[in-house]
Coordinates of C-alpha atoms and ligand atoms in Angstrom, one line a residue:
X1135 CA 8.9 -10.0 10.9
X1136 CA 6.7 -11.9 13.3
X1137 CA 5.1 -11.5 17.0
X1138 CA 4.7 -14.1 19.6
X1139 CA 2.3 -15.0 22.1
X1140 CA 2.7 -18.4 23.8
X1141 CA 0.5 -19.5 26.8
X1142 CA 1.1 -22.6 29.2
X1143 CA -1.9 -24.4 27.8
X1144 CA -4.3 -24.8 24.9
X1145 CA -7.5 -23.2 26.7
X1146 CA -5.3 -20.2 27.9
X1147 CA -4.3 -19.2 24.1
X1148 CA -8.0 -19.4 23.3
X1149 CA -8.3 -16.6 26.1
X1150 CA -5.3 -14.6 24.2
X1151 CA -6.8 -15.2 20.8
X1152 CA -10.1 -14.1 22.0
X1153 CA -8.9 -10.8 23.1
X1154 CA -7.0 -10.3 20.1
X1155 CA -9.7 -10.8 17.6
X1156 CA -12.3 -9.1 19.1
X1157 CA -10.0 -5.8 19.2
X1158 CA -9.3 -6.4 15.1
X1159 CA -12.9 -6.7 15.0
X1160 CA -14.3 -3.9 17.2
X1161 CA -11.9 -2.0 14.8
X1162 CA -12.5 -3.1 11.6
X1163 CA -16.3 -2.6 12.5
X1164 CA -16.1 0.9 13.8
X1165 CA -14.0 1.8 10.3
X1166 CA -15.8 -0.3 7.5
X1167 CA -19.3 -1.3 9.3
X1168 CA -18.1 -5.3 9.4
X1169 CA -15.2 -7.5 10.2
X1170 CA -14.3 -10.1 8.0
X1171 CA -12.2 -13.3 8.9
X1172 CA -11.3 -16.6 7.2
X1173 CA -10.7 -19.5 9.8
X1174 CA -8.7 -22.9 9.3
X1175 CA -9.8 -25.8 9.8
X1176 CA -7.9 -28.8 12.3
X1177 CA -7.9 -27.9 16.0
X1178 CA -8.3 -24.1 15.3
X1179 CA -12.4 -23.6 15.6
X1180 CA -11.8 -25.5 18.9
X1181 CA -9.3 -23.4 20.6
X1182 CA -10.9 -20.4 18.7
X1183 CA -14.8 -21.1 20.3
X1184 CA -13.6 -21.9 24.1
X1185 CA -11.5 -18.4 23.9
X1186 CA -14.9 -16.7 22.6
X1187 CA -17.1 -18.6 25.0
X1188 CA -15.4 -17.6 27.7
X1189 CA -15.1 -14.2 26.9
X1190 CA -18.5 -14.0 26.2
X1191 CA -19.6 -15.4 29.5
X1192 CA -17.7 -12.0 31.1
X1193 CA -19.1 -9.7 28.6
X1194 CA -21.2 -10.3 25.7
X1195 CA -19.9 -10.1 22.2
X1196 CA -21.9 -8.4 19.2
X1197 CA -21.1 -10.6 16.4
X1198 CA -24.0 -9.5 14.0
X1199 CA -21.1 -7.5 12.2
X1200 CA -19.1 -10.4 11.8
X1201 CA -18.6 -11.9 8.4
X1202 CA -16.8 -15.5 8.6
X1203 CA -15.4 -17.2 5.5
X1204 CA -12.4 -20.2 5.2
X1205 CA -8.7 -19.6 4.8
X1206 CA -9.3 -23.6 3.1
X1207 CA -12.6 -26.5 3.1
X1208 CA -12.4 -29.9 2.6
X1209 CA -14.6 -31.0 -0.6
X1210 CA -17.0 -32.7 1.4
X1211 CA -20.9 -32.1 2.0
X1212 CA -21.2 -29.5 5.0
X1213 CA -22.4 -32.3 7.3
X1214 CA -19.4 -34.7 6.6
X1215 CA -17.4 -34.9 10.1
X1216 CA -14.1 -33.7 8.0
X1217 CA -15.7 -30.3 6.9
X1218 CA -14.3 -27.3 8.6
X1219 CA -17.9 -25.7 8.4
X1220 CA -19.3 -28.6 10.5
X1221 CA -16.3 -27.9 12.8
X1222 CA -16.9 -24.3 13.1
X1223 CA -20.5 -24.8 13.5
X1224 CA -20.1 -27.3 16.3
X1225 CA -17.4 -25.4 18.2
X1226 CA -18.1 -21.7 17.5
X1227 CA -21.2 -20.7 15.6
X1228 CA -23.9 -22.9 17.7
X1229 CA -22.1 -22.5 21.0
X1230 CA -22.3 -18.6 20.5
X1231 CA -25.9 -18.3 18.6
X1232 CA -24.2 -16.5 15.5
X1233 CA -26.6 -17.0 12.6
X1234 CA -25.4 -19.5 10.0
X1235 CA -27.8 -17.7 7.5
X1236 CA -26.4 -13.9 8.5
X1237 CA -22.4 -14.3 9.3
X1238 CA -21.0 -17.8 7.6
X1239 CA -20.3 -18.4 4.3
X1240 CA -20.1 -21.8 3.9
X1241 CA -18.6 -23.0 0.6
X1242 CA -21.0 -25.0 -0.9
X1243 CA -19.8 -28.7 -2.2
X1244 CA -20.0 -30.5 -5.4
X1245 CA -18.0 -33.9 -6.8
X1246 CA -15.8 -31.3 -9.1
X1247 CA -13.8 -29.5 -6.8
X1248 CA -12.6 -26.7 -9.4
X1249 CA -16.5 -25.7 -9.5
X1250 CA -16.6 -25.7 -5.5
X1251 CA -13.1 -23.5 -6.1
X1252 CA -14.8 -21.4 -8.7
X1253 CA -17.9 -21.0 -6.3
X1254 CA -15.8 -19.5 -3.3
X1255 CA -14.6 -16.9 -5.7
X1256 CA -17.9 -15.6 -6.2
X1257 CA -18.3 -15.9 -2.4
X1258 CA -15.6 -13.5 -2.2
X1259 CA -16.5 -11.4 -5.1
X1260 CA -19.9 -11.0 -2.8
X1261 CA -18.1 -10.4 0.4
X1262 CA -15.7 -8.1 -1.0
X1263 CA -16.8 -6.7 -4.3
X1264 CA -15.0 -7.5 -7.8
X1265 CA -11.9 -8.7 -6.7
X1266 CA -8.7 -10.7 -8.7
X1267 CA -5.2 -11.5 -8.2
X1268 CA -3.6 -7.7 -8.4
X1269 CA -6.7 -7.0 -6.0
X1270 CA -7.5 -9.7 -3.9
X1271 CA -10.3 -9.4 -1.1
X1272 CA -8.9 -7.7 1.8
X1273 CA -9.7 -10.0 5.2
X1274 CA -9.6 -8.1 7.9
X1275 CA -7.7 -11.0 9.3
X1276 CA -7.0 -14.6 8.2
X1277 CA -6.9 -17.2 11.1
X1278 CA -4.5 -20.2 9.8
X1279 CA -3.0 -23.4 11.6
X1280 CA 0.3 -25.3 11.0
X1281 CA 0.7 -29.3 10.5
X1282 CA 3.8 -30.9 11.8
X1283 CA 5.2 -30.5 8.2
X1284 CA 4.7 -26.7 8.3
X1285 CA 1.7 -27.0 5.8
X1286 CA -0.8 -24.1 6.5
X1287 CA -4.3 -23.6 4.2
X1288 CA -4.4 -26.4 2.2
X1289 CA -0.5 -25.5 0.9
X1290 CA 1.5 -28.5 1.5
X1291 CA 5.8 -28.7 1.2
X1292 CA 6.8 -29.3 -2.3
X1293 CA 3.1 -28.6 -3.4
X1294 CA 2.9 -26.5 -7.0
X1295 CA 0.1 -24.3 -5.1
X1296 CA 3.0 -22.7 -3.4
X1297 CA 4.0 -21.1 -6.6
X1298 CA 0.2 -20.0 -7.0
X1299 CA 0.2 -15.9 -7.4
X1300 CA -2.9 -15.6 -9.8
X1301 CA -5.8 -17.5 -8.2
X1302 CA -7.6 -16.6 -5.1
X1303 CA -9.1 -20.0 -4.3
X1304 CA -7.1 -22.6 -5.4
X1305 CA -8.3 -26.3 -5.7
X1306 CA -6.1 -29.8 -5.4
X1307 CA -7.3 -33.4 -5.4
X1308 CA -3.9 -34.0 -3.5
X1309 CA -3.6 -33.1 0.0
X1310 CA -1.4 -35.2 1.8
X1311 CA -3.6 -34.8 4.7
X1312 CA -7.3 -36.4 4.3
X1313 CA -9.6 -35.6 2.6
X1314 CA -7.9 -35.0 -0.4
X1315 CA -10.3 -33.1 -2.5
X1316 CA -9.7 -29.6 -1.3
X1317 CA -9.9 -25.8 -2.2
X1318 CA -7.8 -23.2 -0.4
X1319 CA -6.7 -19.6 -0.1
X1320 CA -3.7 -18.7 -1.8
X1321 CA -0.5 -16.8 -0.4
X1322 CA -1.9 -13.6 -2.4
X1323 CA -5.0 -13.2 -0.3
X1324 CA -2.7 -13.7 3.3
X1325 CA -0.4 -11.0 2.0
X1326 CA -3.1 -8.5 1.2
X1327 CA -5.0 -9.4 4.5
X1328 CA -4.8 -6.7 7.3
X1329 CA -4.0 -9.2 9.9
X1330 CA -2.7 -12.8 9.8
X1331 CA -2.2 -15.4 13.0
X1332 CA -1.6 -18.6 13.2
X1333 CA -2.7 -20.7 16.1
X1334 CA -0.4 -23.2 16.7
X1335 CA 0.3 -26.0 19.6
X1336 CA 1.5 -29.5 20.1
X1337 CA 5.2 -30.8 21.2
X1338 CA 4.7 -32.5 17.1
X1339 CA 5.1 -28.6 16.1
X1340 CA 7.9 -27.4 18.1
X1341 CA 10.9 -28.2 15.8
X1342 CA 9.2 -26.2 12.7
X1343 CA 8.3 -23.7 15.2
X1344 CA 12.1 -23.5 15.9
X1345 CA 13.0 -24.0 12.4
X1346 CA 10.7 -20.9 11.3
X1347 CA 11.2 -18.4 14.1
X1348 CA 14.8 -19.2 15.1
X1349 CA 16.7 -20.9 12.6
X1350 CA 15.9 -18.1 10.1
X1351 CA 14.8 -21.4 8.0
X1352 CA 11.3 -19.7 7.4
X1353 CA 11.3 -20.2 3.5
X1354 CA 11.4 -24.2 4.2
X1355 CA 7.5 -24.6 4.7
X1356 CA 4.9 -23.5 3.6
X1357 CA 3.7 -21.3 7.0
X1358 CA 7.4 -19.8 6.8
X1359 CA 6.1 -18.2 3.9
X1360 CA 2.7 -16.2 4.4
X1361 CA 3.2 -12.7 4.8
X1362 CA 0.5 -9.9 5.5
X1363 CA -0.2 -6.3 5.4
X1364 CA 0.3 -5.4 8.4
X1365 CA 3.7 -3.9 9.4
X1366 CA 4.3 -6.0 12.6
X1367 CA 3.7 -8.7 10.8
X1368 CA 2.4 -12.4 11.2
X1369 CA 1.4 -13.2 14.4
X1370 CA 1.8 -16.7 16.4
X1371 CA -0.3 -18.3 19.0
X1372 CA 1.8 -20.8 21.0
X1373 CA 1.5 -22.8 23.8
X1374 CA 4.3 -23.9 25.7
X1375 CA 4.3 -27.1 23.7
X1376 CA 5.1 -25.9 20.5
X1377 CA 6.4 -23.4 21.5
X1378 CA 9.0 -25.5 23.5
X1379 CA 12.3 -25.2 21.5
X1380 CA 12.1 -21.6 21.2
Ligands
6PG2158 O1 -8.3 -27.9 6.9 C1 -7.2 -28.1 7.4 O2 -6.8 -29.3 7.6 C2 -6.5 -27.0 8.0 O3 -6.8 -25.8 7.5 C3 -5.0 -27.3 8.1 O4 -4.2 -26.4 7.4 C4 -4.7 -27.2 9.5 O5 -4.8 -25.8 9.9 C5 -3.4 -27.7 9.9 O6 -3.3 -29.1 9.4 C6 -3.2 -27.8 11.4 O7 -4.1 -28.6 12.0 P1 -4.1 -28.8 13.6 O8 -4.3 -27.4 14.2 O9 -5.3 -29.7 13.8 O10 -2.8 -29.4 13.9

């Protein structure tokens, strides 16, 4: 089961995924003291930090509860232009004054990408307490994007990762998309995660977009197959690009 939220334009699902995570958050906070989220990398921080900017312009946001970590990192130094940290940093964490040193957990890189793997699962272990594979972490929500090919995380079609239902943080050296080196969440984390959305636009998207949500072709890509806790299910931010087939 999914839900869908589509808006006209790009900027206008930013104002519809503001609203939605700061009610998981004011919730999560209110019942466990924090909220915790793992963000994507691509064009998500973008359309994530307007939404929050401009909802914070109307009423400010307390985010010194907020805990963010990656659904998936590119194994690059934080200041190379491709890592998702950098990204976030530029587009969501700077804009809004959130303290790097108090709410991020940037995944620190080295040249062996199984050690920057191995490092994020202590990250979480931190975050979340001892956690493994029958218990991951539970995120309070897990913000993910989809490529044209219906990738999601770092879990490309065809990839062996898919089949991954032991590790946490999984590493490859063979994303199709650049950079190569990466390390990722695994579909074990999404399905024990409280909330799960995807943030989605583009015309490039549409036809998996169609494919997933009314073809019933779902199990074809990779994004088809993420599940969550919660019982409504996954949920979808469209706009009216990719969402244009449906
Ligand atoms: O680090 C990454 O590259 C992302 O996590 C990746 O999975 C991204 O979410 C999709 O490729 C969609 O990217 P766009 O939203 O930019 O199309």
């Amino acid at each position: 089961m999914t839900q869908v939220e589509t808006a006209p334009t790009v900027p206008e699902v930013g104002l519809k995924l503001a609203k939605y995570i700061t009610a998981i958050a004011d919730k999560a906070i209110a019942a466990r003291g924090k909220f915790t989220v793992a963000v994507s990398g691509g064009s998500l921080p973008k359309t994530l930090g307007s939404g929050l900017l401009h909802m914070n312009e109307e009423s400010k946001i307390d985010f010194s509860k907020w805990q963010f970590l990656y659904a998936d990192e590119r194994s690059v130094p934080l200041d190379h232009a491709d890592s998702n940290h950098l990204e976030c940093k530029t587009q969501i964490y700077d804009p809004l004054s959130i303290s790097c040193a108090d709410n991020v957990h940037a995944i620190d890189y080295s040249e062996d990408v199984e050690e920057v793997a191995a490092k994020y699962e202590k990250t979480l272990a931190s975050v979340f307490g001892a956690c493994d594979a029958p218990q991951p972490p539970v995120f309070d929500l897990v913000l993910l994007g989809m490529g044209p090919d219906g990738h999601t995380l770092s879990l490309f079609p065809g990839h062996a990762l898919l089949e991954e239902r032991t590790k946490l943080v999984a590493s490859l050296a063979d994303s199709p998309k650049p950079p190569s080196k990466r390390v990722t969440l695994t579909y074990p984390v999404c399905e024990a995660a409280r909330n799960v959305a995807f943030v989605t636009s583009g015309a490039a998207k549409a036809d998996v977009v169609y494919n997933i949500h009314k073809e019933g072709n779902s199990n074809n890509y990779p994004s088809g197959l993420v599940k969550c806790a919660n019982e409504d299910g996954v949920m979808w931010f469209l706009d009216a690009t990719a969402a244009g087939k449906l």
